[in-house]
Amino acid sequence: MAVKTSASRGLVSKLPFYRRATTEDIVLDVFIYVCLLLLCVVTIYPFLNTLAYSFNDATDSIRGGIYLLPREWTLRNYEKILVGNPLIARSIVNSAIRAIIGGALSVFATLCVSYVFSRKDFFLRKVLTPFLVFTMYFSGGIIPQFLLMRNLGLINNFLVYLLLTMLSAYNVMVMRSYMDGLPDSLVEAAKIDGASEYRILFGIVLPLSMPVVATIALFVIVGQWNSWFDTMLYCSSEPKLTTLQYELQKLLTSAQNIASADAADAAMNSGDSKAAVTPTSIRTAMTIIAVVPILFIYPFLQKYFVKGLTIGGVKG
Amino acid sequence: MKALSTQGQTGQGARRLGKKKSFMRLAYEQRQLLVLCIPFLLFVLVFNYLPVVGWTMAFQNFSPAKGIFGSDFVGMANFVEAFNDTNFLNAIRNTLSTSFLKIIFSFFSAILLAVMLNEVRIIAFKRTVQTISYLPYFVSWVVASNIVYMVLSPSDGIINILLMKMGLISEGVPFMGEPKYFYMIIALSNVWKNVGWNAIIYLSAMTGIDQELYEAAAVDGAGRIRRILAVTIPCIMPTIKIMLVLQIGHLMNAGFEHVYLLSNPSNISASRTIDVYVYTYAMKGGRLSYGTAIGIFNSTVSIALIMISNWVSKKIDGYGIF
């Protein structure tokens, strides 16, 4: 499964080997371009629609009929979340903290373990590699896991966010495959020069593995930012530890559990029209806040992930 | 299991051999490597393997006050109860239907998208489509579910608006409120979120196809559709087979987050998959032993399916996942 990227370097890939376009070619091209454009629209529209709702006046939104642009512009939905609601503001901070610290820890752990597993002379390699890989296909189940966390004192503890997902077998396999591709002579030469393993890892292997380290870093950061179930399971009774995705999940679930979200929106505003936020307007604004960091990371991510995925798919 | 145990045995073999000669010496020589990996692997041992000790709960009438060593032993009673529990049987059915539909839809959509992208010769267009189609993969299921919920809203969801404009329905359909739509909602929203990502592996398989094959087909008078069917598809067939076989292992896993987030009291008869059932009924209801028993059943069947798919994929091209 060799990946050749050279063909996609130019603006238009190599000219086709036939000269004249037949009717079939034209029909097929039209069909494909239409389908792909449709895919783009279907992918992007819901985000734009959510964006429009999040900037539209909440009371006005109840009337419906908002598509790509807000009808009555307002920043109140965001203001309400970021300034008026300490819980949600807190949740955003927590999500950011766990993404940064959890991400850093995870990258460090993955780097160390991958390096050791990539060393063919490591004497426990044949035992420890399957030990780790097996965790990809197997889980003890949430109830035993939960009880264990309770016994370890990790309930309502920020550490649970950092430790539980610290080492992912898949990420180790991806990074290890990359390191396997580095010439063995580098490590050997360094050893002859008397360098310690730490020196070899951080001074030689790490600088050469930057593309894969960046990929894994971005993946784990996105994973941390996106995760909500661990908050619900382990930290739901401690508001100080709440996360953005969990708060958003709570809104979604409550919206689903009442018969009509519109009725709820209307009820919330019936008494005091100055309140002017509804569960829907808050939800859309929070959705946008949850997506925006991904959009910032995304360009960096895309540069690397195709390569990372292909390596993992072939060798992992 | 076979592949794994063989690997394990050779590992132990090497280790025994080392022990005779210089296991301690090797450990001393490579102590820096041990320092780099053992601390992290201890976390794996604790978080991934230690919960298995809790499986004894499934054979007990577990009460948190008495703990694992003090609770009463009840044998297979929890498993017997599960198979007489209509809700659990319903959960098995929902899990299998949901994951089956998910696999079929995501599989064909990804291949179709890859084939289409492979036919696009304007690179800028291809890149743009790819960039856009990957995006939903990186947002959380919470965000994606919110979007599904909005798009399907009976009052102002775009799907209902379009259907009404086309005159197919006269008033909004409450898609999220009816069990009969649920499997399809899961399958299609899964396509929406993952199709771009899933297409990557097929696209990269296509870049490896020898261009001469296309030229030869063209010389023989094959049009583009014919070339897709006679060259592209057969050339990526090994990838297709492997990906399909790997999916078998996921049959017992309908995707907890996705299903849980879209489930609500009115569609629960279709959205109650095994892991949703374990969480909402057993865990929240305090039936810890019962939930663990169901979890064990699910894990065992999943592992069996993975072993089967591993065995099949080895038969097909000599490579397993282990």
XYZ file of C-alpha atoms in Angstrom:
638
model
C 0.000 0.000 0.000
C 2.648 2.486 -1.008
C 1.473 6.061 -0.916
C 2.530 8.151 -3.823
C 1.883 11.800 -3.330
C 3.869 13.037 -6.270
C 0.848 12.819 -8.561
C -1.034 15.321 -6.465
C 1.691 17.952 -6.347
C 0.655 20.026 -9.322
C -2.461 22.090 -9.732
C -3.994 19.510 -12.048
C -2.785 15.958 -11.960
C -1.091 14.451 -14.981
C -3.010 14.884 -18.174
C -5.206 11.936 -19.040
C -3.804 9.631 -21.642
C -6.806 9.932 -23.908
C -7.441 13.086 -25.942
C -11.053 13.869 -26.579
C -13.699 13.868 -23.879
C -16.546 11.555 -24.762
C -20.149 12.043 -23.680
C -19.557 9.469 -20.979
C -16.662 11.501 -19.600
C -18.707 14.652 -19.459
C -21.743 13.013 -17.904
C -19.585 11.258 -15.330
C -17.697 14.451 -14.500
C -20.885 16.411 -14.047
C -22.336 13.675 -11.874
C -19.232 13.465 -9.693
C -18.809 17.204 -9.273
C -22.467 17.621 -8.381
C -22.304 14.790 -5.848
C -19.157 16.144 -4.236
C -20.545 19.668 -4.079
C -23.652 18.245 -2.466
C -21.505 16.454 0.085
C -19.782 19.728 0.941
C -23.098 21.502 1.342
C -24.497 18.746 3.539
C -21.368 18.809 5.677
C -21.064 22.565 6.056
C -24.696 23.688 6.171
C -25.512 22.420 9.705
C -22.503 24.271 11.102
C -23.468 27.505 9.353
C -27.055 27.077 10.464
C -25.941 26.598 14.069
C -23.729 29.653 13.729
C -26.651 31.711 12.453
C -28.850 30.609 15.355
C -26.139 31.364 17.883
C -25.968 34.986 16.710
C -29.705 35.418 16.386
C -31.964 36.894 19.019
C -33.316 33.979 21.065
C -36.934 35.118 21.176
C -36.882 35.706 17.455
C -35.382 32.227 16.844
C -38.528 30.573 18.173
C -40.277 31.674 14.985
C -37.905 29.425 13.060
C -36.901 30.035 9.464
C -33.268 30.860 10.123
C -30.938 29.390 7.565
C -27.551 30.852 6.798
C -27.758 34.321 8.315
C -29.153 35.587 11.588
C -32.307 37.657 11.295
C -31.832 39.776 14.400
C -28.171 40.004 15.266
C -27.214 39.752 18.908
C -24.230 38.790 21.002
C -26.408 38.123 24.017
C -26.283 34.339 23.694
C -22.511 34.373 23.961
C -22.545 37.062 26.614
C -24.926 34.944 28.676
C -22.601 31.951 28.465
C -19.251 33.615 28.906
C -20.168 36.268 31.438
C -23.524 35.411 32.920
C -23.027 31.740 33.625
C -20.077 30.877 35.887
C -20.639 27.146 35.445
C -20.251 27.235 31.678
C -17.357 29.672 31.848
C -15.691 27.288 34.291
C -16.370 24.337 32.005
C -14.596 26.047 29.120
C -11.557 26.725 31.292
C -11.528 23.110 32.517
C -11.760 21.737 28.990
C -8.878 23.941 27.917
C -6.751 22.910 30.903
C -7.311 19.222 30.384
C -6.608 19.571 26.675
C -3.259 21.245 27.348
C -2.023 19.319 30.382
C -3.619 16.019 29.413
C -2.334 16.444 25.875
C 1.218 17.151 27.009
C 1.247 14.212 29.409
C -0.190 11.890 26.816
C 2.381 12.893 24.203
C 5.199 12.402 26.679
C 3.929 8.947 27.665
C 3.358 7.896 24.058
C 6.805 9.128 23.068
C 8.606 7.210 25.823
C 6.735 3.948 25.340
C 6.911 4.091 21.540
C 10.647 4.645 21.665
C 11.188 1.655 23.928
C 8.932 -0.534 21.776
C 10.749 0.567 18.643
C 14.045 -0.727 20.050
C 14.426 -4.163 18.562
C 16.913 -5.197 21.234
C 14.552 -4.372 24.111
C 14.312 -7.622 26.043
C 10.651 -7.349 27.067
C 9.414 -6.136 23.676
C 7.699 -9.397 22.753
C 5.819 -9.493 26.044
C 4.891 -5.871 26.534
C 3.767 -5.064 22.991
C 0.860 -7.576 22.992
C 0.123 -6.524 26.574
C -0.556 -3.014 25.307
C -2.155 -3.922 21.971
C -4.703 -6.173 23.647
C -6.249 -3.154 25.375
C -7.465 -1.904 21.998
C -9.872 -4.787 21.690
C -10.917 -5.376 25.210
C -12.411 -3.517 28.131
C -13.368 -4.544 31.632
C -16.722 -2.806 31.314
C -17.824 0.484 32.801
C -19.095 -0.843 36.116
C -15.867 -2.561 37.267
C -13.971 0.429 35.888
C -16.106 2.840 37.854
C -15.708 0.878 41.091
C -11.972 0.754 40.566
C -11.827 4.508 40.092
C -13.794 4.919 43.285
C -11.401 2.688 45.183
C -8.478 4.659 43.814
C -10.058 7.902 44.966
C -10.290 9.243 41.439
C -13.982 10.141 41.588
C -14.435 13.904 41.424
C -10.729 14.233 40.920
C -9.173 16.153 38.048
C -6.497 13.478 37.722
C -9.016 11.088 36.195
C -9.055 13.244 33.033
C -5.305 13.089 32.741
C -4.520 9.515 33.680
C -7.319 7.438 32.223
C -6.564 8.176 28.583
C -2.876 8.904 29.036
C -1.590 6.006 26.969
C -3.507 4.834 23.922
C -2.292 1.639 22.290
C -3.264 2.924 18.869
C -1.199 6.087 19.249
C 1.775 4.057 20.431
C 1.487 1.803 17.389
C 1.355 4.787 15.031
C 4.353 6.466 16.631
C 6.311 3.244 16.886
C 5.778 2.509 13.173
C 7.238 5.910 12.408
C 10.251 5.334 14.646
C 10.766 1.890 13.126
C 11.413 3.733 9.871
C 14.368 5.659 11.309
C 17.759 4.113 10.578
C 19.018 1.823 13.373
C 22.522 3.159 12.886
C 21.538 6.449 14.529
C 20.825 4.790 17.835
C 23.830 2.500 17.563
C 26.209 5.329 16.794
C 24.901 7.311 19.735
C 25.312 4.333 22.034
C 28.900 3.873 20.957
C 29.452 7.511 21.774
C 28.197 6.721 25.254
C 24.888 8.578 25.102
C 22.221 7.536 27.598
C 18.834 6.296 26.404
C 17.247 9.547 27.566
C 19.758 11.479 25.539
C 19.108 9.312 22.474
C 15.346 9.682 22.808
C 15.160 13.409 23.440
C 18.260 14.469 21.529
C 18.098 12.280 18.422
C 14.847 10.355 17.997
C 12.459 13.112 19.095
C 13.731 15.780 16.676
C 13.528 13.274 13.833
C 10.010 12.189 14.802
C 8.458 15.641 14.933
C 5.827 14.984 12.213
C 4.365 11.997 14.035
C 4.695 13.673 17.435
C 2.754 16.648 16.083
C 0.068 14.330 14.718
C -0.338 12.491 17.990
C -0.275 15.753 19.945
C -3.079 17.208 17.891
C -5.085 14.010 18.123
C -4.866 13.754 21.883
C -5.599 17.442 22.344
C -8.722 17.141 20.206
C -9.659 13.957 22.060
C -9.347 15.655 25.433
C -11.298 18.682 24.319
C -14.069 16.487 22.901
C -14.510 14.084 25.736
C -17.545 14.294 27.970
C -18.403 10.799 29.134
C -15.615 10.669 31.721
C -16.995 13.884 33.217
C -20.462 12.404 33.398
C -19.233 9.128 34.838
C -16.581 10.251 37.280
C -16.990 13.941 37.986
C -20.662 14.784 37.554
C -21.244 15.590 41.230
C -18.468 18.166 41.344
C -19.454 21.308 39.401
C -15.921 22.665 39.686
C -14.674 19.853 37.433
C -17.301 20.127 34.733
C -16.273 20.325 31.084
C -17.726 22.134 28.113
C -18.813 19.034 26.233
C -20.519 17.695 29.322
C -22.475 20.918 29.832
C -23.482 20.781 26.192
C -24.512 17.157 26.581
C -26.713 18.042 29.544
C -28.504 20.671 27.469
C -28.960 18.250 24.595
C -30.359 15.540 26.838
C -32.771 17.878 28.565
C -33.901 19.245 25.221
C -34.588 15.702 24.054
C -36.413 14.707 27.187
C -39.006 17.428 27.070
C -41.781 16.926 24.580
C -41.099 20.034 22.576
C -38.006 22.149 22.753
C -39.893 25.037 21.236
C -42.463 24.959 23.995
C -39.676 25.052 26.547
C -38.065 27.960 24.748
C -41.347 29.811 24.708
C -42.101 29.003 28.346
C -38.747 30.293 29.457
C -39.498 33.606 27.832
C -43.160 33.959 28.591
C -42.717 35.903 31.823
C -39.800 38.098 31.064
C -38.964 38.916 27.500
C -35.793 40.649 28.626
C -34.252 37.329 29.661
C -34.085 36.606 25.965
C -32.095 33.428 25.988
C -33.556 30.003 25.438
C -32.116 26.522 25.853
C -31.817 26.377 22.080
C -29.928 29.646 21.782
C -27.553 28.665 24.578
C -27.049 25.270 22.978
C -26.184 26.669 19.579
C -23.732 29.172 21.043
C -22.059 26.436 23.086
C -21.848 24.212 20.036
C -19.985 26.948 18.210
C -17.618 27.459 21.157
C -16.963 23.712 21.157
C -16.187 23.664 17.428
C -14.054 26.794 17.037
C -10.864 25.425 18.663
C -11.094 22.392 16.377
C -11.235 24.730 13.388
C -8.034 26.409 14.567
C -6.181 23.161 15.101
C -7.575 21.568 11.982
C -5.242 23.069 9.338
C -2.225 21.790 11.280
C -3.883 18.485 11.877
C -4.761 17.871 8.266
C -1.187 18.313 7.151
C -0.159 15.236 9.062
C -3.055 12.937 9.769
C -3.373 11.298 6.389
C 0.167 10.048 6.720
C -0.361 9.005 10.321
C -3.506 7.085 9.519
C -1.932 5.265 6.607
C 1.049 4.187 8.660
C -1.227 3.006 11.449
C -3.516 1.216 9.033
C -0.734 -0.691 7.347
C 1.341 -1.693 10.292
C -0.852 -1.340 13.358
C -6.558 -15.869 20.433
C -4.193 -18.149 18.661
C -2.069 -15.420 17.152
C -1.909 -13.642 20.426
C -1.015 -16.655 22.510
C 1.728 -17.698 20.118
C 3.242 -14.265 20.406
C 2.892 -14.411 24.141
C 4.555 -17.788 24.295
C 7.532 -16.805 22.217
C 7.809 -13.772 24.436
C 7.790 -15.900 27.530
C 10.187 -18.299 25.831
C 12.683 -15.561 25.196
C 12.214 -14.384 28.703
C 12.791 -17.837 30.194
C 15.884 -18.215 28.097
C 17.037 -14.817 29.275
C 16.332 -15.764 32.849
C 18.588 -18.778 32.645
C 21.412 -16.755 31.259
C 21.109 -13.172 32.262
C 17.603 -11.868 32.771
C 18.739 -9.695 35.638
C 21.741 -8.636 33.680
C 19.595 -7.649 30.685
C 17.247 -5.799 32.978
C 20.220 -3.980 34.441
C 21.732 -3.184 31.051
C 18.418 -1.889 29.733
C 17.311 -0.230 32.948
C 16.986 3.119 31.240
C 14.544 1.647 28.757
C 12.597 0.135 31.625
C 12.453 3.499 33.358
C 11.010 5.005 30.188
C 8.175 2.515 29.730
C 7.304 0.712 32.973
C 5.714 3.664 34.810
C 3.261 4.228 31.960
C 2.550 0.554 31.461
C 1.711 0.292 35.149
C -1.109 2.741 34.486
C -2.281 0.489 31.662
C -2.173 -2.477 34.023
C -4.232 -0.624 36.604
C -6.760 1.063 34.340
C -7.200 -1.595 31.667
C -6.483 -4.915 33.313
C -7.336 -4.464 36.958
C -11.073 -3.932 36.289
C -11.177 -7.582 35.214
C -10.927 -8.473 38.912
C -14.343 -6.850 39.178
C -15.769 -9.532 36.909
C -16.240 -11.713 39.969
C -19.109 -9.341 40.789
C -21.106 -10.884 37.975
C -21.291 -14.129 39.950
C -22.258 -12.388 43.136
C -25.063 -10.369 44.542
C -22.652 -7.502 44.914
C -23.196 -4.787 47.425
C -20.681 -1.971 47.613
C -20.796 -2.107 51.415
C -19.625 -5.732 51.545
C -17.150 -5.439 48.693
C -15.949 -8.111 46.283
C -14.731 -10.454 48.971
C -17.754 -10.214 51.235
C -20.699 -10.336 48.817
C -22.867 -13.441 48.428
C -22.043 -15.846 45.642
C -24.981 -16.472 43.316
C -23.418 -18.477 40.483
C -24.837 -17.861 37.032
C -28.054 -16.281 38.300
C -27.281 -12.894 36.764
C -26.654 -14.436 33.358
C -29.859 -16.477 33.576
C -31.753 -13.347 34.487
C -30.261 -11.485 31.514
C -31.535 -14.024 29.033
C -35.023 -13.829 30.491
C -34.977 -10.052 30.451
C -36.936 -8.797 27.439
C -35.194 -5.434 27.653
C -31.804 -7.106 27.363
C -32.924 -9.220 24.414
C -34.243 -6.032 22.858
C -30.839 -4.460 23.509
C -29.050 -7.273 21.679
C -31.366 -6.847 18.729
C -30.855 -3.084 18.683
C -27.098 -3.426 18.959
C -26.846 -5.859 16.080
C -29.249 -3.937 13.820
C -27.634 -0.584 14.517
C -24.078 -1.753 14.046
C -24.965 -3.783 10.963
C -26.585 -0.796 9.276
C -23.740 1.434 10.383
C -21.148 -0.904 8.896
C -22.968 -1.303 5.572
C -23.600 2.409 5.129
C -20.207 3.642 6.229
C -18.497 1.016 4.133
C -20.234 1.766 0.828
C -20.262 5.526 1.323
C -16.529 5.582 1.975
C -15.704 3.537 -1.119
C -18.042 5.624 -3.250
C -16.503 8.858 -2.018
C -12.991 7.546 -2.585
C -13.847 6.462 -6.146
C -15.366 9.867 -6.881
C -12.445 11.794 -5.423
C -10.077 9.615 -7.396
C -11.810 10.686 -10.621
C -11.475 14.396 -9.872
C -8.611 15.899 -11.824
C -8.799 19.459 -10.517
C -6.517 19.082 -7.515
C -7.689 22.252 -5.760
C -11.269 21.013 -5.910
C -10.284 17.588 -4.645
C -8.378 19.082 -1.728
C -11.237 21.378 -0.804
C -13.748 18.553 -0.810
C -11.436 16.438 1.307
C -10.795 19.216 3.797
C -14.498 19.824 4.226
C -15.433 16.172 4.430
C -12.902 15.424 7.200
C -14.164 18.197 9.413
C -17.084 16.426 11.155
C -14.758 13.607 12.169
C -12.970 15.949 14.550
C -15.958 17.428 16.313
C -17.269 15.570 19.333
C -20.314 13.342 19.224
C -21.966 15.853 21.525
C -21.637 18.521 18.874
C -22.591 16.110 16.099
C -25.650 14.947 18.023
C -26.718 18.525 18.617
C -26.474 19.055 14.900
C -28.471 15.903 14.150
C -31.077 17.039 16.622
C -31.354 20.467 15.005
C -31.405 19.163 11.453
C -34.189 16.714 12.284
C -36.282 19.102 14.372
C -39.977 18.715 13.467
C -40.635 22.453 13.576
C -37.669 24.042 11.842
C -35.192 21.290 10.982
C -33.929 21.559 7.431
C -34.947 17.992 6.542
C -38.560 18.573 7.452
C -38.567 21.950 5.726
C -37.220 20.411 2.516
C -39.693 17.525 2.660
C -42.532 19.961 3.164
C -41.362 22.213 0.318
C -41.277 19.172 -1.922
C -44.802 18.395 -0.809
C -43.932 14.936 0.469
C -45.291 15.594 3.940
C -47.825 18.089 5.214
C -46.467 18.545 8.723
C -43.103 17.982 10.405
C -42.113 14.408 11.158
C -40.766 13.944 14.702
C -37.799 11.846 13.560
C -36.164 11.714 16.970
C -39.384 10.734 18.686
C -40.150 7.564 16.778
C -38.257 4.302 17.196
C -38.750 3.270 13.574
C -36.408 5.978 12.281
C -33.722 5.457 14.865
C -31.462 2.864 13.195
C -31.378 4.907 10.014
C -30.655 8.118 11.900
C -27.663 6.461 13.533
C -26.403 4.942 10.292
C -26.754 8.155 8.290
C -25.405 10.499 10.935
C -22.447 8.147 11.226
C -21.880 8.515 7.480
C -22.137 12.292 7.804
C -19.523 12.347 10.546
C -17.058 9.764 9.268
C -17.317 9.326 5.508
C -14.468 11.695 4.642
C -12.197 10.090 7.167
C -13.116 6.541 6.196
C -12.414 7.317 2.544
C -8.753 8.110 3.296
C -7.668 4.503 3.500
C -9.273 3.635 0.145
C -7.886 6.765 -1.492
C -4.395 5.892 -0.373
C -4.885 2.389 -1.755
C -5.906 3.963 -5.077
C -2.814 6.138 -5.329
C -0.830 2.911 -5.433
C -2.591 1.643 -8.569
C -0.329 1.374 -11.589
C -1.393 3.995 -14.176
C -0.502 1.584 -16.978
C -3.506 -0.513 -16.068
C -5.764 2.425 -16.867
C -3.917 3.083 -20.099
C -4.200 -0.536 -21.139
C -7.918 -0.523 -20.365
C -8.358 2.696 -22.347
C -6.526 1.222 -25.326
C -8.906 -1.708 -25.150
C -11.746 0.760 -25.474
C -12.955 0.902 -21.900
C -14.741 4.109 -20.957
C -14.230 5.750 -17.581
C -17.039 3.914 -15.827
C -15.722 0.659 -17.190
C -12.229 1.553 -16.018
C -13.531 2.253 -12.523
C -15.253 -1.112 -12.417
C -12.485 -3.083 -14.100
C -9.373 -1.425 -12.684
C -10.020 0.765 -9.629
C -12.350 -1.552 -7.735
C -10.396 -4.799 -8.299
C -7.157 -3.042 -7.355
C -8.467 -1.863 -4.005
C -10.267 -5.139 -3.341
C -7.697 -6.380 -0.807
C -8.170 -3.181 1.216
C -11.947 -3.490 0.923
C -11.854 -7.063 2.172
C -9.631 -6.283 5.120
C -11.691 -3.288 6.157
C -14.883 -5.313 5.954
C -13.430 -8.175 7.937
C -12.161 -5.784 10.601
C -15.672 -4.410 10.941
C -16.992 -7.799 12.018
C -15.259 -7.278 15.316
C -17.419 -4.207 15.917
C -20.756 -5.955 15.479
C -21.435 -6.014 19.205
C -20.500 -2.388 19.548
C -22.984 0.107 18.178
C -20.994 3.067 19.506
C -22.034 4.145 22.983
C -21.642 7.914 22.726
C -23.481 8.279 19.481
C -26.460 6.119 20.461
C -26.673 7.355 24.026
C -26.676 11.006 22.989
C -29.486 10.532 20.506
C -31.606 8.275 22.680
C -34.621 9.652 24.505
C -37.637 8.144 26.270
C -39.753 8.051 23.111
C -37.249 6.164 20.952
C -35.806 3.964 23.700
C -37.240 0.751 22.264
C -34.845 1.188 19.324
C -32.048 3.117 21.018
C -31.537 0.753 23.926
C -28.294 -0.891 22.822
C -26.301 -3.124 25.156
C -23.949 -0.476 26.472
C -26.732 2.072 26.765
C -28.721 -0.503 28.727
C -25.811 -1.292 31.027
C -25.299 2.386 31.733
C -28.849 3.633 32.067
C -30.450 0.616 33.714
C -27.772 -1.342 35.536
C -25.342 1.347 36.523
C -27.670 4.206 37.314
C -30.152 1.778 38.867
C -27.499 0.328 41.139
C -27.739 -3.189 39.666
C -23.985 -3.508 39.517
C -23.722 -7.306 39.413
C -26.308 -7.598 36.687
C -24.641 -4.883 34.605
C -21.258 -6.545 34.981
C -22.715 -9.865 33.827
C -24.078 -8.213 30.691
C -20.724 -6.511 30.192
C -18.913 -9.840 30.394
C -21.277 -11.371 27.870
C -20.681 -8.454 25.519
C -16.888 -8.517 25.913
C -16.734 -12.264 25.381
C -18.772 -12.173 22.191
C -16.767 -9.171 20.934
C -13.468 -10.906 21.548
C -14.746 -14.040 19.815
C -15.799 -11.922 16.826
C -12.420 -10.217 16.718
C -10.632 -13.550 16.826
C -12.804 -14.781 13.971
C -12.173 -11.671 11.910
C -8.475 -11.900 12.636
C -8.465 -15.514 11.510
C -10.387 -14.656 8.338
C -8.111 -11.751 7.481
C -5.085 -14.000 7.887
C -6.687 -16.485 5.489
C -7.301 -13.696 2.988
C -3.939 -12.019 2.783
C -1.711 -13.510 5.421
C -1.884 -10.531 7.757
C -3.886 -10.451 10.928
C -4.572 -7.510 13.154
C -2.452 -8.954 15.920
